[in-house]
Tab-separated table of C-alpha atoms in Angstrom:
chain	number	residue	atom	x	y	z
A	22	UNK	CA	-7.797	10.130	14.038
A	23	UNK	CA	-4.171	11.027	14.097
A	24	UNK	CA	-2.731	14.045	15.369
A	25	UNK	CA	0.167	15.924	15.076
A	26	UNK	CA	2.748	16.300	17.387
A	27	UNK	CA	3.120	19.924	17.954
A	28	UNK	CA	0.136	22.676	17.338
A	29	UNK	CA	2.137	25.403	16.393
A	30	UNK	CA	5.910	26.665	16.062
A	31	UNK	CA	7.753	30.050	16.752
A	32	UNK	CA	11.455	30.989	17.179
A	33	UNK	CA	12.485	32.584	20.502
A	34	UNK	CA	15.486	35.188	19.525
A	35	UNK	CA	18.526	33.816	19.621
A	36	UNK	CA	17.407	30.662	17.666
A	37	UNK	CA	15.112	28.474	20.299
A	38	UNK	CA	12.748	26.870	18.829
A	39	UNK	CA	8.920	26.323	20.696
A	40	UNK	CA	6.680	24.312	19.867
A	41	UNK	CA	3.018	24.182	21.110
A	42	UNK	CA	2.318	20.513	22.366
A	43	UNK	CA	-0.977	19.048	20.776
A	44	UNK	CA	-3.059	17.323	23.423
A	45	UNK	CA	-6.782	15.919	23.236
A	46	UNK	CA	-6.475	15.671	26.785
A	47	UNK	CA	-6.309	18.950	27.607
A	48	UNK	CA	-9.513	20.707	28.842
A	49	UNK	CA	-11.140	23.367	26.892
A	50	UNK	CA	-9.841	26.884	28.258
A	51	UNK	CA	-6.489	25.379	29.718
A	52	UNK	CA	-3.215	26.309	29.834
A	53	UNK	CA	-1.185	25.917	26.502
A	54	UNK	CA	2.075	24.003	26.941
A	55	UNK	CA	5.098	24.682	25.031
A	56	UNK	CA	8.371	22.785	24.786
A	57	UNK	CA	11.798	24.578	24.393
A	58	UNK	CA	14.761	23.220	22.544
A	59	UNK	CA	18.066	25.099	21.465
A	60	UNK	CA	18.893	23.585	17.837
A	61	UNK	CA	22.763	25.445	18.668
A	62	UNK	CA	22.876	22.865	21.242
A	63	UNK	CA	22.446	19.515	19.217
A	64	UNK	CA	18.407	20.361	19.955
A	65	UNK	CA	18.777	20.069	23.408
A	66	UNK	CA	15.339	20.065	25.791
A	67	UNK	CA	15.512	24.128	27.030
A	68	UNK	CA	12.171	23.865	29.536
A	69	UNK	CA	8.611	24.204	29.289
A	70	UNK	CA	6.887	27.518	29.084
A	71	UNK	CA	3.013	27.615	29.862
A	72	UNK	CA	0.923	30.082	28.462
A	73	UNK	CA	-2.972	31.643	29.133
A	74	UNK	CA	-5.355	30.006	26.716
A	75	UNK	CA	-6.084	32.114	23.994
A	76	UNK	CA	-2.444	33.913	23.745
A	77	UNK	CA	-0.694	33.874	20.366
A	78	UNK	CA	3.212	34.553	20.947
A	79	UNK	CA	4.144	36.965	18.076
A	80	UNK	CA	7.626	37.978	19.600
A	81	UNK	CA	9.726	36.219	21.621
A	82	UNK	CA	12.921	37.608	23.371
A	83	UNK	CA	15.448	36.913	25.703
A	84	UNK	CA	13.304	37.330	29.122
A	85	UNK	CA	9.770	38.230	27.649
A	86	UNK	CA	6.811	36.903	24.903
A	87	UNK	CA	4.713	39.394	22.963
A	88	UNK	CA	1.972	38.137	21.399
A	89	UNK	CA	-2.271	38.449	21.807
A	90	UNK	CA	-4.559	37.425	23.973
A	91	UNK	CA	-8.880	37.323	23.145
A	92	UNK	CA	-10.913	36.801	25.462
A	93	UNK	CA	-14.251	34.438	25.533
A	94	UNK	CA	-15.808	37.417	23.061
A	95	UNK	CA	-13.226	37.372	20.820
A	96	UNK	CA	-12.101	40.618	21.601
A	97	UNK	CA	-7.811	40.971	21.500
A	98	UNK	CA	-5.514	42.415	23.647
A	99	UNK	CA	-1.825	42.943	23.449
A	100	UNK	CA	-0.201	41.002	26.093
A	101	UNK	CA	3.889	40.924	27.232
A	102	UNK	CA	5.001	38.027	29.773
A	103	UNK	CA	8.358	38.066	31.121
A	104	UNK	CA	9.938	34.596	30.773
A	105	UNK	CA	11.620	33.567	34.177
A	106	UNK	CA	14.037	30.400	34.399
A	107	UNK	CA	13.008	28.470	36.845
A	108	UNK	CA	15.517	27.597	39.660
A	109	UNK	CA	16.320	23.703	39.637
A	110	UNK	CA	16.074	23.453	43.640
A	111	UNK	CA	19.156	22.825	44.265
């Protein structure tokens, strides 16, 4: 069976585009990668962000994501992240 690449999209203000990678491989109830590009920027790679399982971003700002988060019951819960850059080590 093929698969696509990316899960889901949403738009990050300011015009960055995520994309929620699509990987068999990952266990049930893991983290959910997404990858980061700046379309200004000729698309150019912006990071990865990793999220809880179960968290649907609904807003995404500058230095935070909004979105909700259900637990094993199914039962939601608004959840806000701050989004940190992190530091290339250097």
């Amino acid at each position: 069976m093929t698969l696509p690449p990316f899960k889901a999209l949403a738009l990050q203000e300011g015009g960055k585009v995520w994309r929620e990678v699509y990987d068999s491989a990952i266990a049930e109830g893991a983290p959910t990668r997404w990858i980061v590009t700046d379309p200004s920027i000729r698309g150019d790679f912006g990071g990865i962000v990793v999220l809880p399982q179960g968290f649907r971003p609904y807003d995404i700002g500058r230095d935070y994501v909004l979105g909700v988060w259900s637990d094993e019951l199914g039962i939601e819960f608004v959840r806000m992240y701050d989004l940190i850059e992190a530091s290339s080590g250097g």
